[in-house]
mmCIF file of C-alpha atoms in Angstrom:
data_model
loop_
_atom_site.group_PDB
_atom_site.id
_atom_site.type_symbol
_atom_site.label_atom_id
_atom_site.label_comp_id
_atom_site.label_asym_id
_atom_site.label_seq_id
_atom_site.Cartn_x
_atom_site.Cartn_y
_atom_site.Cartn_z
ATOM 1 C CA UNK A 3 106.293 71.328 69.707
ATOM 2 C CA UNK A 4 105.508 74.665 71.258
ATOM 3 C CA UNK A 5 107.421 77.869 70.403
ATOM 4 C CA UNK A 6 108.853 77.911 73.942
ATOM 5 C CA UNK A 7 110.786 74.544 73.204
ATOM 6 C CA UNK A 8 112.443 75.573 69.887
ATOM 7 C CA UNK A 9 115.852 74.043 69.572
ATOM 8 C CA UNK A 10 118.973 75.821 68.190
ATOM 9 C CA UNK A 11 121.262 72.773 68.152
ATOM 10 C CA UNK A 12 121.626 69.138 68.858
ATOM 11 C CA UNK A 13 122.348 67.671 72.369
ATOM 12 C CA UNK A 14 125.620 65.979 71.191
ATOM 13 C CA UNK A 15 128.079 68.687 72.410
ATOM 14 C CA UNK A 16 126.009 69.627 75.421
ATOM 15 C CA UNK A 17 128.234 72.568 76.371
ATOM 16 C CA UNK A 18 125.903 73.741 79.248
ATOM 17 C CA UNK A 19 126.158 70.614 81.194
ATOM 18 C CA UNK A 20 125.990 71.405 84.838
ATOM 19 C CA UNK A 21 129.260 70.424 86.765
ATOM 20 C CA UNK A 22 128.725 67.291 88.803
ATOM 21 C CA UNK A 23 126.141 65.889 86.403
ATOM 22 C CA UNK A 24 127.283 62.544 85.429
ATOM 23 C CA UNK A 25 126.431 58.976 85.451
ATOM 24 C CA UNK A 26 122.682 57.838 85.414
ATOM 25 C CA UNK A 27 120.636 58.989 82.364
ATOM 26 C CA UNK A 28 117.352 60.700 83.505
ATOM 27 C CA UNK A 29 114.369 61.019 81.118
ATOM 28 C CA UNK A 30 111.968 63.917 81.495
ATOM 29 C CA UNK A 31 109.358 65.761 79.407
ATOM 30 C CA UNK A 32 109.160 69.454 78.882
ATOM 31 C CA UNK A 33 106.349 71.269 76.919
ATOM 32 C CA UNK A 34 105.191 67.867 75.669
ATOM 33 C CA UNK A 35 108.645 66.755 74.293
ATOM 34 C CA UNK A 36 110.758 64.028 75.749
ATOM 35 C CA UNK A 37 114.452 64.576 76.687
ATOM 36 C CA UNK A 38 117.233 63.120 78.451
ATOM 37 C CA UNK A 39 119.464 64.472 81.212
ATOM 38 C CA UNK A 40 122.060 63.385 83.706
ATOM 39 C CA UNK A 41 121.722 62.689 87.420
ATOM 40 C CA UNK A 42 122.908 66.015 89.163
ATOM 41 C CA UNK A 43 121.449 68.371 86.370
ATOM 42 C CA UNK A 44 118.970 71.044 87.192
ATOM 43 C CA UNK A 45 116.020 71.399 84.776
ATOM 44 C CA UNK A 46 117.615 74.462 83.258
ATOM 45 C CA UNK A 47 120.997 72.845 82.601
ATOM 46 C CA UNK A 48 119.378 69.714 81.168
ATOM 47 C CA UNK A 49 117.343 71.910 78.699
ATOM 48 C CA UNK A 50 120.340 73.900 77.663
ATOM 49 C CA UNK A 51 122.224 70.887 77.173
ATOM 50 C CA UNK A 52 119.606 69.663 74.820
ATOM 51 C CA UNK A 53 119.588 72.853 72.903
ATOM 52 C CA UNK A 54 116.557 74.351 74.366
ATOM 53 C CA UNK A 55 116.993 78.060 74.530
ATOM 54 C CA UNK A 56 113.382 79.429 75.027
ATOM 55 C CA UNK A 57 111.926 78.125 78.106
ATOM 56 C CA UNK A 58 109.196 80.522 79.097
ATOM 57 C CA UNK A 59 107.413 83.618 77.808
ATOM 58 C CA UNK A 60 106.516 87.048 79.010
ATOM 59 C CA UNK A 61 103.230 87.492 80.696
ATOM 60 C CA UNK A 62 101.918 90.408 78.562
ATOM 61 C CA UNK A 63 103.333 90.066 75.019
ATOM 62 C CA UNK A 64 104.345 86.469 74.916
ATOM 63 C CA UNK A 65 107.946 87.099 74.083
ATOM 64 C CA UNK A 66 110.187 84.143 74.511
ATOM 65 C CA UNK A 67 112.280 84.123 77.575
ATOM 66 C CA UNK A 68 115.493 81.933 78.207
ATOM 67 C CA UNK A 69 117.634 80.940 81.182
ATOM 68 C CA UNK A 70 119.482 83.983 82.417
ATOM 69 C CA UNK A 71 121.113 82.970 85.780
ATOM 70 C CA UNK A 72 122.207 79.844 87.488
ATOM 71 C CA UNK A 73 120.298 79.778 90.768
ATOM 72 C CA UNK A 74 117.499 81.257 92.789
ATOM 73 C CA UNK A 75 118.264 84.784 91.122
ATOM 74 C CA UNK A 76 116.873 83.509 87.832
ATOM 75 C CA UNK A 77 114.131 86.058 86.675
ATOM 76 C CA UNK A 78 112.923 84.541 83.309
ATOM 77 C CA UNK A 79 112.794 80.636 83.233
ATOM 78 C CA UNK A 80 109.680 80.054 85.339
ATOM 79 C CA UNK A 81 108.172 76.643 85.044
ATOM 80 C CA UNK A 82 105.388 74.422 86.392
ATOM 81 C CA UNK A 83 105.902 70.886 87.548
ATOM 82 C CA UNK A 84 102.930 68.754 86.325
ATOM 83 C CA UNK A 85 103.730 65.359 87.837
ATOM 84 C CA UNK A 86 103.674 63.817 90.270
ATOM 85 C CA UNK A 87 101.889 66.807 91.715
ATOM 86 C CA UNK A 88 101.157 70.297 90.116
ATOM 87 C CA UNK A 89 103.518 72.976 91.570
ATOM 88 C CA UNK A 90 103.592 76.366 89.820
ATOM 89 C CA UNK A 91 106.159 79.237 89.521
ATOM 90 C CA UNK A 92 109.367 77.334 89.992
ATOM 91 C CA UNK A 93 112.708 78.550 88.478
ATOM 92 C CA UNK A 94 114.024 75.974 86.231
ATOM 93 C CA UNK A 95 117.537 76.773 87.543
ATOM 94 C CA UNK A 96 116.542 75.438 91.086
ATOM 95 C CA UNK A 97 114.482 72.390 89.922
ATOM 96 C CA UNK A 98 116.690 69.254 90.424
ATOM 97 C CA UNK A 99 116.171 66.720 87.519
ATOM 98 C CA UNK A 100 114.706 63.523 88.471
ATOM 99 C CA UNK A 101 113.498 60.461 86.199
ATOM 100 C CA UNK A 102 109.954 61.100 85.021
ATOM 101 C CA UNK A 103 109.805 64.882 85.709
ATOM 102 C CA UNK A 104 107.067 66.451 83.604
ATOM 103 C CA UNK A 105 107.156 70.313 83.275
ATOM 104 C CA UNK A 106 106.070 73.129 81.258
ATOM 105 C CA UNK A 107 107.179 76.794 80.696
ATOM 106 C CA UNK A 108 105.074 79.518 82.082
ATOM 107 C CA UNK A 109 103.926 82.957 80.652
ATOM 108 C CA UNK A 110 104.655 84.714 84.005
ATOM 109 C CA UNK A 111 101.963 82.889 85.886
ATOM 110 C CA UNK A 112 101.112 79.380 86.785
ATOM 111 C CA UNK A 113 98.083 77.309 87.569
ATOM 112 C CA UNK A 114 97.009 75.994 91.075
ATOM 113 C CA UNK A 115 96.274 72.278 91.420
ATOM 114 C CA UNK A 116 92.607 71.302 91.252
ATOM 115 C CA UNK A 117 93.055 68.362 93.744
ATOM 116 C CA UNK A 118 94.175 68.047 97.356
ATOM 117 C CA UNK A 119 98.028 67.739 97.732
ATOM 118 C CA UNK A 120 98.747 64.166 98.956
ATOM 119 C CA UNK A 121 102.160 65.181 100.568
ATOM 120 C CA UNK A 122 102.565 65.655 104.335
ATOM 121 C CA UNK A 123 104.548 68.606 105.793
ATOM 122 C CA UNK A 124 106.238 69.014 109.331
ATOM 123 C CA UNK A 125 106.490 72.189 111.366
ATOM 124 C CA UNK A 126 109.750 72.089 113.482
ATOM 125 C CA UNK A 127 110.920 74.578 116.267
ATOM 126 C CA UNK A 128 114.767 74.626 116.089
ATOM 127 C CA UNK A 129 116.938 76.417 118.481
ATOM 128 C CA UNK A 130 120.612 77.436 118.155
ATOM 129 C CA UNK A 131 123.216 80.021 119.192
ATOM 130 C CA UNK A 132 124.310 80.829 115.637
ATOM 131 C CA UNK A 133 122.499 80.573 112.444
ATOM 132 C CA UNK A 134 124.424 80.823 109.294
ATOM 133 C CA UNK A 135 122.718 81.221 105.921
ATOM 134 C CA UNK A 136 124.557 80.327 102.972
ATOM 135 C CA UNK A 137 127.130 77.411 102.687
ATOM 136 C CA UNK A 138 129.705 79.163 100.573
ATOM 137 C CA UNK A 139 133.400 79.347 101.771
ATOM 138 C CA UNK A 140 132.590 82.441 104.104
ATOM 139 C CA UNK A 141 129.509 80.630 105.553
ATOM 140 C CA UNK A 142 131.355 77.416 106.136
ATOM 141 C CA UNK A 143 134.274 79.152 107.706
ATOM 142 C CA UNK A 144 131.975 81.196 109.953
ATOM 143 C CA UNK A 145 130.140 77.988 111.053
ATOM 144 C CA UNK A 146 133.417 76.299 111.761
ATOM 145 C CA UNK A 147 134.681 79.142 113.948
ATOM 146 C CA UNK A 148 131.313 79.205 115.926
ATOM 147 C CA UNK A 149 131.102 75.500 116.190
ATOM 148 C CA UNK A 150 134.806 75.288 117.662
ATOM 149 C CA UNK A 151 133.813 77.894 120.028
ATOM 150 C CA UNK A 152 131.020 75.656 121.486
ATOM 151 C CA UNK A 153 128.108 77.335 119.941
ATOM 152 C CA UNK A 154 125.018 75.504 118.761
ATOM 153 C CA UNK A 155 125.080 76.019 115.087
ATOM 154 C CA UNK A 156 122.650 75.674 112.141
ATOM 155 C CA UNK A 157 124.216 76.068 108.527
ATOM 156 C CA UNK A 158 121.408 76.371 106.059
ATOM 157 C CA UNK A 159 121.790 76.581 102.339
ATOM 158 C CA UNK A 160 119.229 76.430 99.404
ATOM 159 C CA UNK A 161 121.442 74.274 97.215
ATOM 160 C CA UNK A 162 121.796 70.452 97.366
ATOM 161 C CA UNK A 163 125.610 70.637 97.548
ATOM 162 C CA UNK A 164 127.768 73.067 99.633
ATOM 163 C CA UNK A 165 130.315 75.286 98.235
ATOM 164 C CA UNK A 166 128.414 78.387 96.910
ATOM 165 C CA UNK A 167 130.824 80.376 94.701
ATOM 166 C CA UNK A 168 133.429 77.538 94.618
ATOM 167 C CA UNK A 169 131.062 75.277 92.552
ATOM 168 C CA UNK A 170 131.983 75.415 88.888
ATOM 169 C CA UNK A 171 135.318 77.162 89.322
ATOM 170 C CA UNK A 172 138.849 76.092 89.479
ATOM 171 C CA UNK A 173 139.422 77.693 92.862
ATOM 172 C CA UNK A 174 141.544 75.980 95.554
ATOM 173 C CA UNK A 175 141.454 76.299 99.360
ATOM 174 C CA UNK A 176 144.040 74.788 101.581
ATOM 175 C CA UNK A 177 145.596 73.270 98.585
ATOM 176 C CA UNK A 178 142.295 71.362 97.713
ATOM 177 C CA UNK A 179 139.817 71.896 94.938
ATOM 178 C CA UNK A 180 137.156 74.216 96.323
ATOM 179 C CA UNK A 181 134.318 71.634 95.651
ATOM 180 C CA UNK A 182 136.399 69.060 97.500
ATOM 181 C CA UNK A 183 137.144 71.466 100.311
ATOM 182 C CA UNK A 184 133.664 72.458 100.954
ATOM 183 C CA UNK A 185 132.312 68.813 100.969
ATOM 184 C CA UNK A 186 135.010 67.773 103.468
ATOM 185 C CA UNK A 187 134.455 70.764 105.873
ATOM 186 C CA UNK A 188 130.665 70.537 105.653
ATOM 187 C CA UNK A 189 130.915 66.673 106.482
ATOM 188 C CA UNK A 190 133.226 67.578 109.422
ATOM 189 C CA UNK A 191 130.699 70.127 110.654
ATOM 190 C CA UNK A 192 127.785 67.648 110.387
ATOM 191 C CA UNK A 193 129.673 65.110 112.475
ATOM 192 C CA UNK A 194 129.682 67.624 115.485
ATOM 193 C CA UNK A 195 126.934 66.909 117.846
ATOM 194 C CA UNK A 196 125.911 70.711 118.276
ATOM 195 C CA UNK A 197 125.789 71.468 114.419
ATOM 196 C CA UNK A 198 122.967 70.785 112.201
ATOM 197 C CA UNK A 199 123.479 71.177 108.339
ATOM 198 C CA UNK A 200 120.226 71.844 106.211
ATOM 199 C CA UNK A 201 120.592 71.388 102.523
ATOM 200 C CA UNK A 202 117.915 72.423 100.082
ATOM 201 C CA UNK A 203 116.796 74.955 102.690
ATOM 202 C CA UNK A 204 115.464 78.500 102.031
ATOM 203 C CA UNK A 205 115.476 81.063 104.794
ATOM 204 C CA UNK A 206 112.446 83.103 104.178
ATOM 205 C CA UNK A 207 112.457 86.046 106.775
ATOM 206 C CA UNK A 208 114.026 87.450 109.884
ATOM 207 C CA UNK A 209 111.446 88.660 112.268
ATOM 208 C CA UNK A 210 111.045 90.197 115.783
ATOM 209 C CA UNK A 211 112.950 88.492 118.754
ATOM 210 C CA UNK A 212 115.483 87.021 116.166
ATOM 211 C CA UNK A 213 112.840 84.664 114.968
ATOM 212 C CA UNK A 214 113.762 83.122 111.464
ATOM 213 C CA UNK A 215 111.536 81.043 109.130
ATOM 214 C CA UNK A 216 113.080 78.614 106.749
ATOM 215 C CA UNK A 217 111.765 75.918 104.458
ATOM 216 C CA UNK A 218 113.512 72.553 104.007
ATOM 217 C CA UNK A 219 112.581 70.834 100.796
ATOM 218 C CA UNK A 220 112.969 67.001 101.580
ATOM 219 C CA UNK A 221 111.465 65.174 98.694
ATOM 220 C CA UNK A 222 111.134 67.647 95.676
ATOM 221 C CA UNK A 223 114.157 66.144 93.945
ATOM 222 C CA UNK A 224 112.877 62.597 94.221
ATOM 223 C CA UNK A 225 109.608 62.970 92.344
ATOM 224 C CA UNK A 226 107.428 59.805 92.392
ATOM 225 C CA UNK A 227 110.285 57.928 93.893
ATOM 226 C CA UNK A 228 109.923 59.667 97.259
ATOM 227 C CA UNK A 229 109.143 57.233 99.964
ATOM 228 C CA UNK A 230 105.321 57.742 101.052
ATOM 229 C CA UNK A 231 106.308 58.020 104.533
ATOM 230 C CA UNK A 232 108.740 60.946 104.178
ATOM 231 C CA UNK A 233 107.604 64.591 104.675
ATOM 232 C CA UNK A 234 107.771 66.586 101.805
ATOM 233 C CA UNK A 235 109.230 69.627 103.518
ATOM 234 C CA UNK A 236 109.520 71.010 106.881
ATOM 235 C CA UNK A 237 108.981 74.713 107.837
ATOM 236 C CA UNK A 238 110.903 75.721 110.789
ATOM 237 C CA UNK A 239 111.408 78.607 113.102
ATOM 238 C CA UNK A 240 114.605 79.451 115.008
ATOM 239 C CA UNK A 241 115.550 82.000 117.584
ATOM 240 C CA UNK A 242 119.353 82.223 117.288
ATOM 241 C CA UNK A 243 121.410 84.396 119.597
ATOM 242 C CA UNK A 244 123.295 85.545 116.430
ATOM 243 C CA UNK A 245 122.870 85.001 112.864
ATOM 244 C CA UNK A 246 125.409 85.152 109.879
ATOM 245 C CA UNK A 247 124.187 85.857 106.421
ATOM 246 C CA UNK A 248 126.775 84.543 103.953
ATOM 247 C CA UNK A 249 125.172 84.059 100.580
ATOM 248 C CA UNK A 250 127.282 82.732 97.806
ATOM 249 C CA UNK A 251 128.681 85.252 95.440
ATOM 250 C CA UNK A 252 126.289 86.223 92.880
ATOM 251 C CA UNK A 253 126.962 89.091 90.324
ATOM 252 C CA UNK A 254 124.170 91.567 89.721
ATOM 253 C CA UNK A 255 122.833 91.914 86.332
ATOM 254 C CA UNK A 256 122.855 95.365 84.226
ATOM 255 C CA UNK A 257 120.260 95.748 81.699
ATOM 256 C CA UNK A 258 121.309 96.136 78.041
ATOM 257 C CA UNK A 259 119.765 95.793 74.600
ATOM 258 C CA UNK A 260 118.923 92.234 73.970
ATOM 259 C CA UNK A 261 119.179 90.868 77.408
ATOM 260 C CA UNK A 262 115.699 89.507 77.362
ATOM 261 C CA UNK A 263 116.167 87.556 74.157
ATOM 262 C CA UNK A 264 117.015 83.744 74.601
ATOM 263 C CA UNK A 265 120.482 82.715 73.713
#
């Protein structure tokens, strides 16, 4: 077992289990060691639930690095997916767990694949009147207002589940739990003919003439179970008449002694 995969406790209590992770047991391998997680886990939450605190190491001195955040703002827990196809420099907090996942922690840099990528990719030109980035409560509300006004709307969010800051909290909206409110509101939006909801979609940049580039990850969470006829991802361009940036609330970090130490 490598130093990165040191354990500080058993998996029995699993205090770091991601909300919504339940049901089917998934088996995965990290740094050469076998573990079990639950459907709905990320790689980070599954590792924490199994007692793994040191996930990666620093690039210069090899100091251990642990999970620091809960999403794409994660600065430390960088991993490489080894199977079914190598993909480096991914954040463990954004890698959805699937059965048979094989990954390793990285010392700040990854390794490119030494064979052709068998996956196929799409390029899509999508057009809308309003693009909303972020399916948190503000983004969902903004998309709803635009849709009811008759606009063509695209609602994009990098997570597999809408809700943003509502996920993992006890907040309520309109008398309903936040998670339930978000799911129902987004389902109602998706049923409208002029609304497109894109999950697992990262908006990369906003350019001249209101041109926006986004990448939708369609099969990353399926691993080897992904149907061979599916496109792995789609890179799309959009020229919205207006766009609304509504990222889910994420608190910034303040450096203090010991913040780089796992645990």
